[in-house]
Amino acid sequence: MPLDKPVVCKRIPTPPWGDPAKRKRITYSRYVNTGGYEVLNQIIADDTDPSELIDTVKSSELRGRGGAGFSAGLKWSFLPPPDGNPRYLAVNADESEPGTFKDRLIIEFDPHLMLEGIAITMIACQLDTTYIYIRGEYHSQAKDLEKAIKEAYANNIFGENSIIGDINGRKPNCYVHRGAGAYICGEETGMLESIEGKRGWPRIKPPFPAIQGLFQRPTVINNVETLAVVPFIIEKGVDWFKSMGCESKLSPNAPGSFGPKLYGVSGVVQRPGVYEEELGIKMSDLIEKYCGGMKKGKKYKAAIPGGVSMGFLDTEQYDAELDFDIGRRYNVLGLGTAGVIVIDQDTSIVSMTRNIVRFFSHESCGQCTPCREGSGWLYQMLCRIEAGDGRMNDIDLMDELAQSMGTMPGTTICGLADGTNWAVKTAIQKFRHEFEALCKPDKIQIGVKVGLAS
């Protein structure tokens, strides 16, 4: 069932419920006047046990909105008991995945929703310090976020007189940390290294961040949108949250896809933008009902469901359901960030794949040989094919190379190589004819005539 009213975007005018031209930044006073911080105040007034908050979020089956789709409540439960030393919350607002811009909407227009989710998470997990890691290119958004945090300090959400009280013997604090534009810092441990002032190289795991994260202390890492949903779950309850979305279609025991979701749609559509719907909406409905259909009457050819690292959906997968089962059902890496990139009939899949691999090759941190070397060789081969100088066996060689790099075959520390290989292998598997059309045959048949007839 489609949403009858927005949840996350209830204060942000968003089609079909509001005009984007009327959007304004929600100040602290306006946020409070529309029910903001009521959930936080109720938690404090009731002296709610932190474990109860964790159990509620865990029971809701809220899955991370940053890309991996891991259970937020389960992640919180991995933390060891407090020992009086610092514990951290790292908020991933890097949003460096190409095609992704849905967190920016919250940061720019309703940052206090995220800040309330942060405060509730700090209480639930007994975390005394929060770092919001925001991408360096978000200049105005970082300033908006700083303003919202100053308002929160001025109204005792954080700081010396915080209504939260002491956590681990410390006053709760919240800071903005700006990145410098490295894609790899969107990976959670690369982000932790960057916050610590080091080069943003992903760490080998274990140990996991819940045990040894920021400054080698227990750390929770959550996405902006994930935290923005938390106040609604605590306020309205688990049943309300699970009334939206869908059960898993893979197995009765598999985790479902519940709750509202922000979808950022770009590409060849009439009205690109961020739209809120339940998890499980068909991509065709998202394009036709929310985005006004394809631009200039173009025909749909393909789509990338959640940022370029997810790989391609083909022409026959126009009705793919955008939920966390999409990876196994439609042979892509997953839902990712739900940054849907729509591709029309006139776009070359070969050229698009070459551009995606160029990006990943440039952004590789270089720690792992399969990623560092493999992405570079894939880029060179794609350039050669695009120029019309490739051979048929190059296609199979690229597919073989892509299959052998990434965390899934266990050859790299982080998932950047997986983004490279899924883009390449899904392009070849689903649009092989486009690659073959640009390649020369491996063998050239030469006719030989013998005798007088020659």
Short mmCIF file of C-alpha atoms in Angstrom, two decimals:
data_model
loop_
_atom_site.label_atom_id
_atom_site.label_comp_id
_atom_site.label_asym_id
_atom_site.label_seq_id
_atom_site.Cartn_x
_atom_site.Cartn_y
_atom_site.Cartn_z
CA MET A 1 0.00 0.00 0.00
CA PRO A 2 1.34 3.48 -0.85
CA LEU A 3 1.83 6.00 1.95
CA ASP A 4 -1.21 8.18 2.62
CA LYS A 5 0.99 10.90 4.16
CA PRO A 6 4.71 11.50 4.58
CA VAL A 7 6.55 10.36 7.70
CA VAL A 8 10.20 11.42 7.50
CA CYS A 9 9.27 14.33 5.22
CA LYS A 10 6.25 15.50 7.18
CA ARG A 11 7.87 18.94 7.67
CA ILE A 12 9.51 19.06 4.23
CA PRO A 13 7.14 19.82 1.31
CA THR A 14 7.62 16.88 -1.03
CA PRO A 15 5.48 15.69 -3.97
CA PRO A 16 2.74 14.56 -4.02
CA TRP A 17 1.99 16.19 -0.65
CA GLY A 18 3.75 19.51 -1.05
CA ASP A 19 5.56 21.94 -3.33
CA PRO A 20 9.39 21.71 -3.11
CA ALA A 21 9.59 25.43 -3.92
CA LYS A 22 8.14 26.15 -0.46
CA ARG A 23 10.86 24.34 1.47
CA LYS A 24 12.54 26.21 4.33
CA ARG A 25 15.01 25.11 6.97
CA ILE A 26 13.16 23.95 10.07
CA THR A 27 14.52 25.94 13.01
CA TYR A 28 14.49 24.65 16.59
CA SER A 29 11.37 26.63 17.50
CA ARG A 30 9.46 25.47 14.44
CA TYR A 31 10.56 21.88 15.05
CA VAL A 32 9.33 22.02 18.65
CA ASN A 33 6.05 23.67 17.62
CA THR A 34 5.34 20.74 15.28
CA GLY A 35 5.96 18.08 17.92
CA GLY A 36 9.74 17.86 17.75
CA TYR A 37 11.76 16.60 20.74
CA GLU A 38 8.55 15.37 22.42
CA VAL A 39 9.75 11.77 22.13
CA LEU A 40 13.12 12.64 23.66
CA ASN A 41 11.46 14.55 26.50
CA GLN A 42 9.11 11.62 27.18
CA ILE A 43 12.01 9.16 27.31
CA ILE A 44 13.74 11.38 29.86
CA ALA A 45 10.56 12.01 31.88
CA ASP A 46 9.79 8.28 32.04
CA ASP A 47 13.42 7.42 32.79
CA THR A 48 13.14 4.75 30.09
CA ASP A 49 15.66 1.97 30.46
CA PRO A 50 18.23 2.07 27.62
CA SER A 51 17.81 -1.66 26.98
CA GLU A 52 14.10 -1.07 26.37
CA LEU A 53 14.92 1.43 23.62
CA ILE A 54 17.33 -1.01 22.01
CA ASP A 55 14.75 -3.82 22.16
CA THR A 56 12.11 -1.58 20.54
CA VAL A 57 14.35 -0.65 17.63
CA LYS A 58 15.49 -4.26 17.30
CA SER A 59 11.88 -5.54 17.28
CA SER A 60 10.94 -3.00 14.61
CA GLU A 61 13.47 -4.62 12.26
CA LEU A 62 14.70 -1.19 11.23
CA ARG A 63 17.44 -1.82 8.69
CA GLY A 64 20.18 0.70 8.00
CA ARG A 65 19.36 3.19 5.27
CA GLY A 66 23.00 3.83 4.36
CA GLY A 67 23.54 0.93 1.98
CA ALA A 68 24.14 -2.39 3.75
CA GLY A 69 20.63 -2.78 5.21
CA PHE A 70 21.90 -4.27 8.48
CA SER A 71 19.58 -4.33 11.51
CA ALA A 72 20.08 -1.09 13.47
CA GLY A 73 18.86 -2.55 16.77
CA LEU A 74 21.08 -5.60 16.39
CA LYS A 75 24.06 -3.35 15.72
CA TRP A 76 23.28 -1.40 18.91
CA SER A 77 23.09 -4.63 20.90
CA PHE A 78 26.67 -5.58 19.94
CA LEU A 79 28.11 -2.90 22.23
CA PRO A 80 29.80 -4.11 25.42
CA PRO A 81 28.50 -2.79 28.79
CA PRO A 82 29.66 0.74 29.70
CA ASP A 83 32.92 0.84 31.67
CA GLY A 84 33.05 4.56 32.47
CA ASN A 85 35.26 5.41 29.47
CA PRO A 86 34.19 7.27 26.29
CA ARG A 87 31.79 5.66 23.81
CA TYR A 88 30.97 7.19 20.45
CA LEU A 89 28.29 7.61 17.81
CA ALA A 90 29.60 8.23 14.29
CA VAL A 91 26.93 9.49 11.89
CA ASN A 92 27.63 8.75 8.25
CA ALA A 93 26.54 11.84 6.32
CA ASP A 94 29.27 11.44 3.70
CA GLU A 95 26.82 10.43 0.95
CA SER A 96 29.64 10.02 -1.57
CA GLU A 97 27.98 7.22 -3.57
CA PRO A 98 27.22 8.66 -7.05
CA GLY A 99 23.48 9.00 -7.54
CA THR A 100 22.78 9.50 -3.81
CA PHE A 101 21.39 12.70 -2.32
CA LYS A 102 18.51 11.72 -0.01
CA ASP A 103 20.33 12.44 3.29
CA ARG A 104 21.07 15.95 2.07
CA LEU A 105 17.32 16.66 2.14
CA ILE A 106 17.17 15.97 5.90
CA ILE A 107 20.39 17.83 6.69
CA GLU A 108 19.36 20.88 4.69
CA PHE A 109 15.73 21.22 5.72
CA ASP A 110 14.98 19.21 8.89
CA PRO A 111 18.29 18.64 10.73
CA HIS A 112 16.66 18.56 14.18
CA LEU A 113 14.88 15.32 13.22
CA MET A 114 18.29 13.69 12.86
CA LEU A 115 19.55 15.40 16.04
CA GLU A 116 16.62 14.02 18.04
CA GLY A 117 17.41 10.56 16.66
CA ILE A 118 21.03 11.09 17.70
CA ALA A 119 20.04 12.07 21.24
CA ILE A 120 17.78 9.01 21.60
CA THR A 121 20.54 6.73 20.26
CA MET A 122 23.03 8.23 22.72
CA ILE A 123 20.68 7.39 25.59
CA ALA A 124 19.91 3.89 24.29
CA CYS A 125 23.53 2.92 23.70
CA GLN A 126 25.09 5.04 26.47
CA LEU A 127 27.22 7.10 24.08
CA ASP A 128 28.65 10.38 25.29
CA THR A 129 30.03 11.92 22.07
CA THR A 130 28.70 12.13 18.51
CA TYR A 131 30.63 13.00 15.35
CA ILE A 132 28.61 13.75 12.22
CA TYR A 133 30.87 13.03 9.26
CA ILE A 134 29.61 15.16 6.36
CA ARG A 135 31.07 15.18 2.87
CA GLY A 136 33.31 18.13 2.04
CA GLU A 137 31.25 19.15 -1.01
CA TYR A 138 28.20 19.84 1.19
CA HIS A 139 29.27 23.41 1.95
CA SER A 140 25.93 25.07 2.66
CA GLN A 141 24.52 21.91 4.24
CA ALA A 142 27.40 21.76 6.72
CA LYS A 143 26.67 25.36 7.71
CA ASP A 144 22.97 24.56 8.13
CA LEU A 145 23.89 21.60 10.31
CA GLU A 146 26.20 23.73 12.45
CA LYS A 147 23.37 26.22 12.98
CA ALA A 148 21.01 23.43 14.06
CA ILE A 149 23.59 22.02 16.50
CA LYS A 150 24.13 25.48 18.02
CA GLU A 151 20.36 25.75 18.50
CA ALA A 152 20.36 22.31 20.14
CA TYR A 153 23.16 23.35 22.52
CA ALA A 154 21.36 26.63 23.30
CA ASN A 155 18.25 24.64 24.23
CA ASN A 156 20.13 22.07 26.33
CA ILE A 157 19.80 19.08 24.05
CA PHE A 158 23.58 18.74 24.26
CA GLY A 159 26.23 20.39 26.39
CA GLU A 160 26.86 21.23 30.05
CA ASN A 161 23.19 21.59 30.96
CA SER A 162 21.86 18.84 28.68
CA ILE A 163 18.48 17.39 29.55
CA ILE A 164 20.00 13.97 28.81
CA GLY A 165 22.25 14.27 31.85
CA ASP A 166 25.66 12.68 32.26
CA ILE A 167 26.57 9.64 30.18
CA ASN A 168 29.59 7.67 31.35
CA GLY A 169 30.32 10.60 33.68
CA ARG A 170 30.46 13.03 30.74
CA LYS A 171 28.21 15.67 29.26
CA PRO A 172 26.80 14.64 25.87
CA ASN A 173 28.36 16.47 22.95
CA CYS A 174 27.77 16.56 19.21
CA TYR A 175 30.24 17.78 16.58
CA VAL A 176 30.38 18.16 12.79
CA HIS A 177 33.45 16.70 11.07
CA ARG A 178 33.88 17.64 7.41
CA GLY A 179 35.44 15.22 4.97
CA ALA A 180 37.74 16.13 2.10
CA GLY A 181 35.92 14.45 -0.78
CA ALA A 182 37.25 10.87 -0.62
CA TYR A 183 34.71 8.23 -1.65
CA ILE A 184 36.46 5.61 0.48
CA CYS A 185 35.61 7.57 3.65
CA GLY A 186 32.00 6.56 3.15
CA GLU A 187 33.09 3.07 4.23
CA GLU A 188 32.54 2.95 7.97
CA THR A 189 36.06 2.19 9.13
CA GLY A 190 37.60 4.53 6.56
CA MET A 191 35.34 7.20 8.05
CA LEU A 192 36.60 6.42 11.55
CA GLU A 193 40.21 6.77 10.39
CA SER A 194 39.37 10.13 8.80
CA ILE A 195 37.68 11.44 11.96
CA GLU A 196 40.82 10.47 13.89
CA GLY A 197 42.84 12.65 11.53
CA LYS A 198 44.45 9.81 9.61
CA ARG A 199 44.41 8.82 5.97
CA GLY A 200 41.00 7.33 5.22
CA TRP A 201 42.06 3.71 4.77
CA PRO A 202 39.49 1.06 5.71
CA ARG A 203 40.49 -1.18 8.58
CA ILE A 204 40.75 -4.94 8.63
CA LYS A 205 37.88 -6.47 10.64
CA PRO A 206 37.70 -7.90 13.27
CA PRO A 207 37.86 -6.07 15.60
CA PHE A 208 34.54 -4.48 14.67
CA PRO A 209 33.63 -0.86 15.49
CA ALA A 210 31.19 -1.95 18.23
CA ILE A 211 34.21 -3.20 20.20
CA GLN A 212 37.08 -1.06 18.90
CA GLY A 213 35.83 1.82 16.80
CA LEU A 214 36.60 5.50 17.06
CA PHE A 215 39.78 6.04 19.11
CA GLN A 216 39.68 2.28 19.79
CA ARG A 217 36.51 2.66 21.88
CA PRO A 218 33.03 1.13 21.37
CA THR A 219 31.31 2.96 18.54
CA VAL A 220 27.92 2.86 16.83
CA ILE A 221 27.86 3.91 13.17
CA ASN A 222 24.50 4.89 11.68
CA ASN A 223 23.27 6.69 8.59
CA VAL A 224 21.39 10.03 8.68
CA GLU A 225 18.10 8.58 7.45
CA THR A 226 18.32 5.64 9.86
CA LEU A 227 18.60 7.99 12.83
CA ALA A 228 15.79 10.20 11.49
CA VAL A 229 13.39 7.23 11.64
CA VAL A 230 14.20 6.31 15.26
CA PRO A 231 11.98 8.97 16.96
CA PHE A 232 8.93 7.75 15.02
CA ILE A 233 9.52 4.12 16.01
CA ILE A 234 9.79 5.04 19.71
CA GLU A 235 6.74 7.30 19.50
CA LYS A 236 4.36 5.18 17.41
CA GLY A 237 5.58 1.69 18.17
CA VAL A 238 6.78 -1.42 16.41
CA ASP A 239 3.40 -2.44 14.94
CA TRP A 240 2.96 0.96 13.31
CA PHE A 241 6.41 0.79 11.74
CA LYS A 242 5.94 -2.76 10.46
CA SER A 243 2.57 -1.85 8.95
CA MET A 244 4.62 -0.22 6.17
CA GLY A 245 6.87 -2.07 3.80
CA CYS A 246 6.81 -5.79 3.16
CA GLU A 247 7.87 -9.20 4.40
CA SER A 248 10.78 -10.92 2.69
CA LYS A 249 9.84 -12.72 -0.52
CA LEU A 250 12.87 -14.99 -0.27
CA SER A 251 12.04 -16.94 2.90
CA PRO A 252 9.60 -16.71 5.82
CA ASN A 253 12.59 -16.51 8.17
CA ALA A 254 14.49 -13.83 6.23
CA PRO A 255 14.40 -10.25 7.57
CA GLY A 256 11.74 -8.07 6.01
CA SER A 257 11.82 -4.58 4.54
CA PHE A 258 9.72 -2.41 6.83
CA GLY A 259 8.98 1.26 7.24
CA PRO A 260 9.11 4.36 5.05
CA LYS A 261 12.06 5.00 2.75
CA LEU A 262 13.54 8.00 0.96
CA TYR A 263 14.27 7.34 -2.73
CA GLY A 264 16.52 9.72 -4.63
CA VAL A 265 15.75 9.50 -8.34
CA SER A 266 17.99 10.96 -11.04
CA GLY A 267 18.60 10.32 -14.71
CA VAL A 268 16.25 10.61 -17.66
CA VAL A 269 12.97 11.34 -15.83
CA GLN A 270 10.67 14.34 -16.00
CA ARG A 271 10.95 15.27 -12.31
CA PRO A 272 14.10 14.01 -10.57
CA GLY A 273 14.21 14.41 -6.80
CA VAL A 274 13.77 12.75 -3.41
CA TYR A 275 10.47 10.93 -2.80
CA GLU A 276 9.19 9.13 0.28
CA GLU A 277 7.38 5.83 -0.03
CA GLU A 278 7.10 2.48 1.67
CA LEU A 279 9.83 -0.05 1.07
CA GLY A 280 8.84 -2.39 -1.73
CA ILE A 281 7.42 0.13 -4.20
CA LYS A 282 7.86 -0.92 -7.82
CA MET A 283 10.45 1.09 -9.70
CA SER A 284 7.95 1.65 -12.51
CA ASP A 285 5.50 3.23 -10.04
CA LEU A 286 8.23 5.45 -8.63
CA ILE A 287 9.17 6.64 -12.11
CA GLU A 288 5.64 7.09 -13.46
CA LYS A 289 3.65 8.29 -10.42
CA TYR A 290 6.27 10.41 -8.69
CA CYS A 291 8.77 11.40 -11.38
CA GLY A 292 6.27 12.04 -14.16
CA GLY A 293 7.59 9.30 -16.42
CA MET A 294 10.55 9.25 -18.78
CA LYS A 295 11.91 12.52 -20.10
CA LYS A 296 11.03 13.65 -23.64
CA GLY A 297 9.11 10.47 -24.32
CA LYS A 298 12.22 8.32 -24.16
CA LYS A 299 11.91 4.58 -23.56
CA TYR A 300 13.19 2.98 -20.38
CA LYS A 301 16.24 0.84 -20.99
CA ALA A 302 17.91 0.17 -17.63
CA ALA A 303 18.34 1.49 -14.11
CA ILE A 304 20.74 1.38 -11.20
CA PRO A 305 18.68 0.84 -8.01
CA GLY A 306 20.84 2.36 -5.28
CA GLY A 307 23.98 4.21 -6.37
CA VAL A 308 26.40 3.10 -9.07
CA SER A 309 27.98 0.32 -7.00
CA MET A 310 24.77 -1.74 -7.11
CA GLY A 311 24.97 -2.74 -10.77
CA PHE A 312 22.32 -2.64 -13.50
CA LEU A 313 18.69 -3.65 -13.71
CA ASP A 314 17.83 -4.52 -17.30
CA THR A 315 14.96 -3.62 -19.61
CA GLU A 316 12.80 -6.51 -18.38
CA GLN A 317 13.20 -5.48 -14.74
CA TYR A 318 11.24 -2.23 -14.96
CA ASP A 319 8.79 -3.47 -12.30
CA ALA A 320 11.49 -4.50 -9.81
CA GLU A 321 10.39 -4.01 -6.18
CA LEU A 322 12.71 -1.60 -4.37
CA ASP A 323 13.25 -3.46 -1.11
CA PHE A 324 16.14 -5.20 0.59
CA ASP A 325 15.49 -8.42 -1.34
CA ILE A 326 16.23 -6.77 -4.67
CA GLY A 327 19.80 -8.05 -4.80
CA ARG A 328 19.05 -11.77 -4.77
CA ARG A 329 15.83 -11.44 -6.75
CA TYR A 330 17.14 -9.32 -9.62
CA ASN A 331 20.87 -10.10 -9.63
CA VAL A 332 22.23 -6.79 -8.38
CA LEU A 333 24.36 -6.07 -5.32
CA GLY A 334 21.38 -4.73 -3.33
CA LEU A 335 19.13 -1.76 -2.66
CA GLY A 336 22.10 0.29 -1.49
CA THR A 337 21.25 3.91 -0.79
CA ALA A 338 18.06 3.78 -2.90
CA GLY A 339 19.58 6.34 -5.26
CA VAL A 340 17.79 5.23 -8.43
CA ILE A 341 19.51 6.24 -11.69
CA VAL A 342 17.22 5.85 -14.70
CA ILE A 343 18.77 5.13 -18.11
CA ASP A 344 17.07 5.65 -21.46
CA GLN A 345 17.26 3.98 -24.88
CA ASP A 346 19.95 6.33 -26.21
CA THR A 347 22.49 5.74 -23.43
CA SER A 348 25.36 3.35 -24.08
CA ILE A 349 25.75 0.82 -21.27
CA VAL A 350 29.37 0.34 -22.34
CA SER A 351 30.13 4.04 -21.92
CA MET A 352 28.29 4.21 -18.62
CA THR A 353 30.13 1.16 -17.28
CA ARG A 354 33.45 2.65 -18.37
CA ASN A 355 32.64 5.87 -16.51
CA ILE A 356 31.63 3.99 -13.35
CA VAL A 357 34.83 1.93 -13.38
CA ARG A 358 36.90 5.09 -14.00
CA PHE A 359 35.38 6.53 -10.82
CA PHE A 360 36.11 3.47 -8.69
CA SER A 361 39.62 3.14 -10.06
CA HIS A 362 40.30 6.77 -9.15
CA GLU A 363 38.80 6.41 -5.66
CA SER A 364 40.49 3.13 -4.69
CA CYS A 365 42.65 3.65 -1.60
CA GLY A 366 45.22 1.23 -3.01
CA GLN A 367 45.56 -1.09 -0.02
CA CYS A 368 44.29 -4.20 -1.79
CA THR A 369 45.95 -5.40 -4.99
CA PRO A 370 42.77 -6.83 -6.62
CA CYS A 371 41.02 -3.46 -6.23
CA ARG A 372 43.99 -1.23 -7.05
CA GLU A 373 45.16 -3.19 -10.10
CA GLY A 374 41.91 -4.83 -11.13
CA SER A 375 39.91 -1.61 -11.39
CA GLY A 376 42.67 -0.01 -13.45
CA TRP A 377 42.83 -2.92 -15.90
CA LEU A 378 39.05 -3.03 -16.21
CA TYR A 379 39.04 0.67 -17.04
CA GLN A 380 41.68 0.24 -19.75
CA MET A 381 39.81 -2.68 -21.30
CA LEU A 382 36.52 -0.77 -21.30
CA CYS A 383 38.22 2.23 -22.93
CA ARG A 384 39.58 -0.07 -25.62
CA ILE A 385 36.18 -1.66 -26.26
CA GLU A 386 34.44 1.71 -26.34
CA ALA A 387 36.96 2.91 -28.94
CA GLY A 388 36.16 -0.13 -31.10
CA ASP A 389 39.55 -1.81 -30.58
CA GLY A 390 38.42 -4.60 -28.24
CA ARG A 391 38.24 -8.32 -28.95
CA MET A 392 35.49 -10.75 -28.10
CA ASN A 393 37.64 -12.52 -25.52
CA ASP A 394 38.05 -9.18 -23.69
CA ILE A 395 34.43 -9.48 -22.59
CA ASP A 396 34.95 -12.84 -20.91
CA LEU A 397 38.26 -11.68 -19.47
CA MET A 398 36.56 -8.64 -17.89
CA ASP A 399 33.83 -10.82 -16.43
CA GLU A 400 36.39 -13.23 -14.99
CA LEU A 401 38.44 -10.38 -13.53
CA ALA A 402 35.35 -8.76 -11.99
CA GLN A 403 34.26 -12.04 -10.40
CA SER A 404 37.59 -12.35 -8.55
CA MET A 405 37.73 -8.97 -6.80
CA GLY A 406 35.81 -7.76 -3.76
CA THR A 407 34.85 -8.71 -0.23
CA MET A 408 32.40 -11.32 -1.46
CA PRO A 409 35.13 -13.52 -2.93
CA GLY A 410 37.19 -12.47 0.10
CA THR A 411 40.02 -10.67 -1.68
CA THR A 412 39.69 -7.10 -0.35
CA ILE A 413 39.29 -5.28 2.96
CA CYS A 414 36.24 -3.19 2.00
CA GLY A 415 33.45 -3.22 -0.56
CA LEU A 416 34.79 -0.67 -3.07
CA ALA A 417 35.97 -3.48 -5.34
CA ASP A 418 32.50 -5.05 -5.14
CA GLY A 419 31.04 -1.84 -6.54
CA THR A 420 33.43 -2.12 -9.46
CA ASN A 421 32.76 -5.77 -10.13
CA TRP A 422 28.97 -5.61 -9.84
CA ALA A 423 28.82 -2.73 -12.30
CA VAL A 424 30.93 -4.69 -14.79
CA LYS A 425 29.46 -8.15 -14.41
CA THR A 426 25.79 -7.04 -14.41
CA ALA A 427 26.45 -4.88 -17.49
CA ILE A 428 28.02 -7.85 -19.30
CA GLN A 429 25.41 -10.37 -18.13
CA LYS A 430 22.42 -8.20 -19.01
CA PHE A 431 23.71 -6.13 -21.98
CA ARG A 432 26.35 -8.37 -23.52
CA HIS A 433 25.12 -7.59 -27.03
CA GLU A 434 26.22 -3.96 -26.64
CA PHE A 435 29.76 -5.04 -25.79
CA GLU A 436 29.85 -7.57 -28.64
CA ALA A 437 28.69 -4.95 -31.12
CA LEU A 438 31.84 -2.91 -30.42
CA CYS A 439 34.29 -5.83 -30.41
CA LYS A 440 36.24 -7.39 -33.26
CA PRO A 441 36.16 -11.17 -33.69
CA ASP A 442 39.06 -13.06 -32.12
CA LYS A 443 39.77 -14.97 -35.32
CA ILE A 444 39.46 -13.75 -38.91
CA GLN A 445 38.43 -16.44 -41.39
CA ILE A 446 40.59 -16.38 -44.52
CA GLY A 447 39.42 -18.23 -47.60
CA VAL A 448 42.12 -20.03 -49.64
CA LYS A 449 41.64 -21.27 -53.21
CA VAL A 450 43.92 -23.95 -54.67
CA GLY A 451 44.64 -24.88 -58.28
CA LEU A 452 43.63 -23.33 -61.58
CA ALA A 453 40.46 -21.88 -60.12
CA SER A 454 42.60 -19.59 -57.95
#
